[in-house]
Amino acid sequence: MSELESEYRLDYFEEEGFYRKQCPVTDAYFWTRDPDRETCGEPPADDYSFIDNPGFDEEYTIEEMREEFLSFFEEHDHERIEPYPVAANRWRDDVLLTQASIYDFQPLVTSGQTPPPANPLTISQPCIRMQDIDNVGKTGRHTMAFEMMAHHAFNAREEVDDQYAYSGEVYWKDRTVELCDEFFEHMGADLEEITYIEDPWVGGGNAGPAFEVLYQGAELATLVFMSMEQDPEGEYEMKDGNRYSPMDTYIVDTGYGLERWAWVSQGTATVYEAVYPDMIQFLKENAGISLTAEQEELVHRAAKLSGYLDIDEVDDVYEARVDIADELGVDADELTELLRPLEDIYAIADHCRTLAYMFGDGIVPSNVGTGYLARMVLRRTKRLVDSVGVDAPLDELVDMQAERLEYQNRDTIRDIVRTEERKYRETLERGTRKVQSLADDYADREESIPVTELIELYDSHGIQPDMVADIAEERGATVDVPDNFYSLVADRHEGEGATEAAEEREERLADLPDTEKLYYDDQERTEFEAVVLDVIEREEGYDVVLDQTMFYPEGGGQPADHGTLSTDDKTVQVSDVQIRDGVVLHRTDEDPGKGEFVRGQLDVERRRRLMRHHTATHVVGHAARQVLGDHIRQAGAQKGTDRARFDITHYERITREEVKQIEQVANEIVMQNIAVKQEWPDRHEAEDKYGFDLYQGGIPPGRNIRVITVGDDVQACGGTHVKRTGDIGSIKILTTEPVQDGIERIVFAAGDAAIEATQETEDALYEAAEVLDVNPEDVPDTAERFFTEWKERGKTIDRLKSELAEARAAAETEEIDVSGTPAVVQRLDGDADELRATANAIVDEGKVAVLGSAAGGSAQFVVGVPDNVGINAGEVVGQLAASVGGGGGGPPDFAQGGGPNVEKLDETLDEAPDVLRQVLDA
């Protein structure tokens, strides 16, 4: 971009003798030490030259390479920090998965609201990029799961003083490029082979200059200098078409792909052999894949050109492979047949690592968010395993990666995989019939099954696109599966974690100070005094703003406090409380008067019930993790005065025995009368000490966060709580139910509400005992006995009805002839079951049955037709039902219908023979 050219002219480049050139293949501008170099180093301008010719002095495993990088930057004054989970929605609410190391510090650190955990810092962050799923295995370099090694520096311009949580410049572009060069040199790279490609970065409303760093054909690092923000009047127009201006903070955001660095050090044919050597060997042997020396040599030659196959860059992967085959002098189909099983093996290894990361970090398969993405990866992996002929259990394959990643919850990971496999089999059985029907429909229309249908089949039924293609071919339909199918599916769901932008504050609220929150100082206090700062009239009622308040505003699943505000002249009712950008709004029925001095009084019983249920939610959540496993995460919660609900991520239904165990553990905590502690630690210190399980109920802003500790349970929480667990009284789990696949809901009551709920259940039990005339403890056995007897009587009634129908069919009934086919037209005032049974018995004798009934006060018809008789039962019923003011229909061999005009039943039955002949002739 010419507008940014000055941003790329670094003093370091000038001092080191770099040249700025434009690549004739990609048109990109790049910097190089080599005066004779013409191309930028990126495929297709250059091939991988390190394959079979390692690019560094030594070979490194990924573990060794990670340590080499982190140690190097520690020696260069960076502090090493621990990686964050791959589930980014555990500390931010706008994305689902961690896709880069900078995600760890967005938005709070990058916006300057909170300081970074260290500055500068270095990290090796596990990431998952679903967008790369279709490239995995094909390009030789793409992995869906990867580690982004990085070093970051957070800077703020001096003129902004102390507006931000950090100030001054740590280092910027020149030092960043210098550090990159020094690390390459440390690894033994030939510095003349390194190119720095100018590639401006844009994302999330920010932008800045950036370099892609290429070495021997591989992109090994990206250096982003986040320094601009979107501004319609900005001086820079970026590649997204928007204009940008410099911002107060400016951030060094680098990314070094761990796997690619290890790959270049080893010089293997693909990155997969460098990252998963043992697993790939195991999969090859298990699937019976064995290559001759000649085939191995061809694979290595093709690998050097595999960078051409990036699905994001080429229109047709097959055509790109044809080009590669031509260059190698081999047949494209033969090359594809050789490479496809290997590509599937590579993808299986990568996907298993992805699943290990996901399940190891507590993601549970479901139909939404990260759970959906995990399910998609697992089902695709299962399909690949089956298609390539690997007979090892999938949970064993995932466990191989979980063991390497040193996860401690490996048993749970294997259990999740086995459970999800079972669900997938059940889904396939149901979905196959749907695909067959859809294929028949498009075959009849002579149209190809569209991509939208493929995505819907995958979303709703888990049917893989290649399976759809196979079934479609069998049914005479066609389907064109796009090369980036799984990326399209992922894109459909990646945005589900995003929240809507906060509404702009009303102009009057913008000028008001934040309300002082007294409810954190003393949660037992229920009275206070305040001054009315403003009163905003609404369509119904008023929003009253005070200088301070004890009223808790709705938030974190806890409803708002209710109560009153009183002056010397009037008392107004507070029916709702909300918070907007730090200002608390009290919804009242009358205007207390701006500037008035008021006395606030909370509804004491409501507040105390809500406090019990909020603390009880923490206790129940902890008990659920103790009983069900550490993968349990809060997926939603709502506290109330009579009961509360707590949604958790779990891959199976909660059993009755587990409910009892959870209830027992929860009440043991209550009886221990543990102190409920409140503290306000530094955010990063809290995260280091407790991990990201802190954020079960949401991600609070600010440098310091409120932390509630109940025994071993520690959570960031803004709600009101009791002082000790004994104040809860008791906890009673009322029900559990699936909210959706992968999410279970626990409904419970605490304190007085628990007693009331228990009494309601006992009342129902005693009423049942009275009806059954037994003691309460005998109700279950008695109910089971009555139910068994009822079912047996039902079977007897069904048998007698069937026998009666057969007897009626065999009885002397008047038959009519319909073009050589006997038909019985009869009025039979029985219920629908009797009509159907009698009609079936008549049809079994080879006769058409037309039966009518006036039972129930309406006219009803049933029509049955034997095989190979050209009468459509649905058309016959339609005409008969229309005569009595109704409708009906069904398949050609059996249909039913009716209408309200029961007085026309006999007349309509008299006309039935003519209707039969008319339908037959038609």
Short mmCIF file of C-alpha atoms in Angstrom, two decimals, residues 434-450 453-454 457 465-481:
data_model
loop_
_atom_site.label_atom_id
_atom_site.label_comp_id
_atom_site.label_asym_id
_atom_site.label_seq_id
_atom_site.Cartn_x
_atom_site.Cartn_y
_atom_site.Cartn_z
CA LYS A 434 -33.57 -37.56 4.83
CA VAL A 435 -30.71 -37.54 2.31
CA GLN A 436 -32.36 -40.23 0.20
CA SER A 437 -35.60 -38.27 0.05
CA LEU A 438 -33.75 -35.04 -0.80
CA ALA A 439 -31.69 -36.77 -3.51
CA ASP A 440 -34.84 -38.22 -5.07
CA ASP A 441 -36.42 -34.78 -5.13
CA TYR A 442 -33.48 -33.11 -6.88
CA ALA A 443 -33.05 -36.06 -9.25
CA ASP A 444 -36.68 -35.67 -10.34
CA ARG A 445 -36.10 -31.94 -10.91
CA GLU A 446 -32.81 -32.70 -12.71
CA GLU A 447 -31.05 -30.18 -10.48
CA SER A 448 -27.83 -30.45 -8.47
CA ILE A 449 -28.19 -30.49 -4.66
CA PRO A 450 -27.10 -26.95 -3.63
CA GLU A 453 -28.74 -27.99 1.49
CA LEU A 454 -25.37 -29.67 2.20
CA LEU A 457 -27.85 -31.55 6.28
CA PRO A 465 -20.87 -34.01 2.33
CA ASP A 466 -19.04 -36.96 0.78
CA MET A 467 -21.72 -39.26 2.22
CA VAL A 468 -24.39 -37.04 0.63
CA ALA A 469 -22.50 -37.30 -2.67
CA ASP A 470 -22.44 -41.11 -2.45
CA ILE A 471 -26.16 -41.38 -1.71
CA ALA A 472 -26.97 -38.78 -4.38
CA GLU A 473 -25.08 -40.81 -6.99
CA GLU A 474 -27.03 -43.94 -6.04
CA ARG A 475 -30.32 -42.03 -6.46
CA GLY A 476 -29.39 -40.38 -9.75
CA ALA A 477 -28.76 -36.90 -8.32
CA THR A 478 -25.65 -34.74 -8.55
CA VAL A 479 -23.86 -32.66 -5.94
CA ASP A 480 -20.86 -30.35 -6.14
CA VAL A 481 -19.06 -30.26 -2.79
#
